[in-house]
Amino acid sequence: GAGVSQSPSNKVTEKGKDVELRCDPISGHTALYWYRQRLGQGLEFLIYFQGNSAPDKSGLPSDRFSAERTGESVSTLTIQRTQQEDSAVYLCASSLWGRGTGELFFGEGSRLTVL
Amino acid sequence: KQEVTQIPAALSVPEGENLVLNCSFTDSAIYNLQWFRQDPGKGLTSLLLIQSSQREQTSGRLNASLDKSSGRSTLYIAASQPGDSATYLCAPPASNSGYALNFGKGTSLLVTP
């Protein structure tokens, strides 16, 4: 597609359930990033992929969070046993080059609400 | 860790004014710096990317400058319009790893007709 696509755009779930958030980066972009933005807060880095590998997972807040990328394309962020503090907008970005050297393009985000 | 500060936190101006948004960062060993705008409930839109070898980058009414040695960048918006109302974010890459962009908390801009 022309831009970064994320789904679902909105997700409401009950505490304790697992959720999966999907990101389709711009075709040909080798680098992919996940960020989280809590209400009224700044962006928090979660994880960075170069190709299908994740050389930087330092931002994942707990072992309930995991992510994978396949085919150097689609990425899925999985949150297990969701908690209310996981409520946030999860943003995905991609760039042509990695290591922070390329211009980042963001999707519209997936808004997660945990009841 | 790269610390990013944006001043002012909020700004309200009448339409037509020229304005300057400031960004400072603690680690000057960066490849580039990117400016974004974020509209309420939306993702981020890239405005300008300044490479470390550049001092300025221009796009339409926007001009961004970068002074790595002092750890500062400014975004200049000429002849502001109500459609410019948004939150503006600057993002230098994280120090040491160069992987992730670190974001400031942004400047919330309101341009009134």
XYZ file of C-alpha atoms in Angstrom:
228
model
C 0.000 0.000 0.000
C 0.900 3.652 -0.132
C 1.359 4.061 3.602
C 1.728 2.148 6.845
C -1.469 0.287 7.645
C -2.493 -0.832 11.124
C -5.356 -2.995 12.300
C -7.582 -2.977 14.166
C -7.979 0.774 14.468
C -9.853 0.267 17.741
C -9.888 -2.661 20.120
C -11.806 -2.971 23.372
C -10.977 -5.994 25.476
C -11.462 -7.305 28.973
C -8.655 -7.487 31.467
C -6.812 -10.774 31.193
C -7.532 -11.377 27.505
C -4.825 -11.590 24.835
C -4.752 -9.154 21.923
C -2.908 -9.008 18.615
C -2.177 -5.820 16.758
C -1.062 -5.871 13.142
C 1.177 -3.573 11.125
C 1.675 -3.570 7.342
C 4.691 -1.376 6.573
C 5.397 0.468 3.358
C 6.535 -2.034 0.733
C 10.323 -2.353 0.632
C 10.932 -0.760 4.017
C 13.422 -2.874 5.904
C 13.042 -1.240 9.306
C 9.907 -1.398 11.426
C 9.245 0.176 14.826
C 6.510 -0.136 17.428
C 5.718 2.710 19.803
C 3.103 3.206 22.487
C 1.358 6.448 23.396
C -0.688 6.603 26.575
C -3.328 9.275 26.886
C -1.720 12.684 27.216
C 1.783 11.209 27.183
C 4.684 11.104 24.779
C 5.700 8.223 22.545
C 7.423 5.260 24.177
C 9.651 3.042 22.050
C 8.785 -0.654 22.283
C 10.729 -2.661 19.685
C 12.686 -2.289 16.451
C 12.916 -4.794 13.581
C 15.563 -4.864 10.891
C 14.246 -7.364 8.370
C 12.743 -10.164 10.437
C 15.163 -9.747 13.326
C 14.640 -7.575 16.384
C 18.018 -6.162 17.453
C 16.395 -3.834 19.976
C 13.587 -5.045 22.239
C 14.589 -2.825 25.112
C 11.287 -0.964 25.256
C 8.993 -3.929 25.774
C 7.556 -3.241 29.248
C 7.130 -6.851 30.395
C 7.225 -10.442 29.200
C 3.506 -10.168 28.430
C 4.519 -8.198 25.354
C 5.991 -9.883 22.280
C 6.305 -9.087 18.606
C 7.295 -10.818 15.435
C 7.835 -9.912 11.840
C 7.612 -12.268 8.893
C 8.610 -12.011 5.249
C 10.324 -8.716 6.022
C 6.832 -7.300 5.899
C 3.915 -7.694 8.296
C 4.502 -7.401 12.016
C 2.280 -8.480 14.886
C 2.454 -7.113 18.418
C 0.909 -9.486 20.957
C -0.090 -8.528 24.474
C -0.957 -11.423 26.747
C -3.143 -11.200 29.839
C -3.918 -7.556 29.209
C -3.992 -5.095 32.105
C -5.708 -1.723 32.350
C -2.350 0.039 32.187
C -1.893 -1.421 28.698
C -4.607 0.927 27.428
C -2.929 3.173 24.880
C -2.537 3.877 21.189
C 0.003 1.517 19.645
C 1.793 3.098 16.702
C 3.818 1.357 14.041
C 6.376 3.057 11.806
C 8.596 1.926 8.977
C 11.613 3.318 7.183
C 13.640 2.383 4.135
C 16.847 2.105 6.136
C 17.393 1.066 9.711
C 19.510 2.167 12.634
C 17.699 5.478 12.818
C 19.131 6.703 9.530
C 15.991 6.724 7.435
C 12.868 8.844 7.476
C 10.121 7.249 9.561
C 6.549 6.976 8.360
C 3.827 6.211 10.880
C 0.496 4.442 10.666
C -2.693 5.802 12.208
C -2.327 3.547 15.245
C -4.384 0.931 17.042
C -6.268 2.268 20.044
C -6.449 -0.387 22.760
C -8.856 -0.053 25.667
C -8.671 -2.626 28.448
C -11.741 -2.685 30.685
C 19.583 7.800 27.071
C 18.731 10.607 24.674
C 16.662 13.257 26.502
C 14.562 15.554 24.357
C 13.013 18.823 25.537
C 10.607 20.957 23.559
C 9.812 24.549 24.363
C 7.207 25.955 24.589
C 4.874 23.166 25.665
C 1.920 25.063 24.248
C 1.505 28.076 22.022
C -1.509 30.054 20.826
C -1.085 32.607 18.043
C -3.335 34.536 15.679
C -3.353 33.532 12.046
C -0.548 35.001 9.949
C 2.144 35.093 12.617
C 5.582 33.597 12.112
C 6.623 31.315 14.927
C 9.542 29.250 16.200
C 9.402 25.926 18.000
C 12.466 24.797 19.914
C 13.913 21.349 20.513
C 16.982 20.459 22.555
C 18.616 17.050 22.985
C 21.381 15.735 25.192
C 23.387 13.495 22.871
C 24.716 15.162 19.739
C 25.981 11.912 18.158
C 22.959 11.620 15.895
C 22.549 10.671 12.233
C 19.618 12.993 11.695
C 16.634 14.642 13.336
C 13.044 14.410 12.225
C 10.116 16.760 12.855
C 6.561 15.446 12.932
C 3.089 16.804 13.467
C 0.347 14.906 15.234
C -3.306 15.801 14.882
C -5.700 14.760 17.682
C -6.492 11.052 17.522
C -4.195 10.541 14.566
C -0.791 9.090 13.852
C 2.325 11.133 13.170
C 3.007 12.882 9.881
C 6.621 13.434 8.882
C 7.368 17.082 8.155
C 11.110 17.326 7.685
C 14.180 15.131 8.040
C 17.497 16.917 8.571
C 20.644 14.881 8.053
C 23.533 15.461 10.446
C 25.559 16.995 7.604
C 22.873 19.594 6.918
C 22.157 22.767 8.835
C 18.736 23.517 7.358
C 15.878 21.847 5.549
C 12.888 23.574 4.006
C 9.454 22.404 2.922
C 6.948 25.060 1.900
C 6.316 27.372 4.865
C 8.387 25.168 7.162
C 12.090 25.537 7.823
C 14.016 23.399 10.270
C 17.553 24.007 11.432
C 19.952 21.708 13.239
C 22.943 22.598 15.402
C 24.416 19.302 16.544
C 27.209 20.843 18.577
C 24.775 22.690 20.815
C 22.135 19.944 20.757
C 19.413 22.156 19.312
C 16.926 22.202 16.494
C 14.302 24.781 15.631
C 11.212 24.569 13.468
C 10.162 27.844 11.892
C 6.609 28.158 10.597
C 5.947 31.149 8.366
C 2.567 32.835 7.967
C 0.758 30.417 10.256
C -2.714 29.152 9.337
C -5.498 27.523 11.396
C -4.709 24.247 9.616
C -1.277 24.305 11.252
C -2.928 23.656 14.622
C -1.488 20.362 15.893
C 1.169 18.991 18.203
C 4.688 19.247 16.805
C 7.258 16.657 17.821
C 10.982 16.511 17.271
C 12.792 13.189 17.292
C 16.529 12.553 17.245
C 17.608 8.897 17.291
C 18.469 7.302 20.593
C 22.077 7.641 21.558
C 24.400 4.650 21.619
C 22.161 2.323 19.650
C 20.894 4.592 16.874
C 17.887 2.384 16.493
C 14.897 4.195 17.891
C 13.850 7.793 17.634
C 13.403 9.454 20.998
C 10.488 11.846 21.157
C 9.978 15.020 23.081
C 6.575 15.738 24.629
C 5.858 18.134 21.825
C 4.616 21.668 21.373
C 0.847 22.010 21.143
C 0.102 24.774 18.651
C -3.216 26.564 18.225
C -3.589 29.068 15.406
C -6.738 31.144 15.741
C -8.530 32.750 12.770
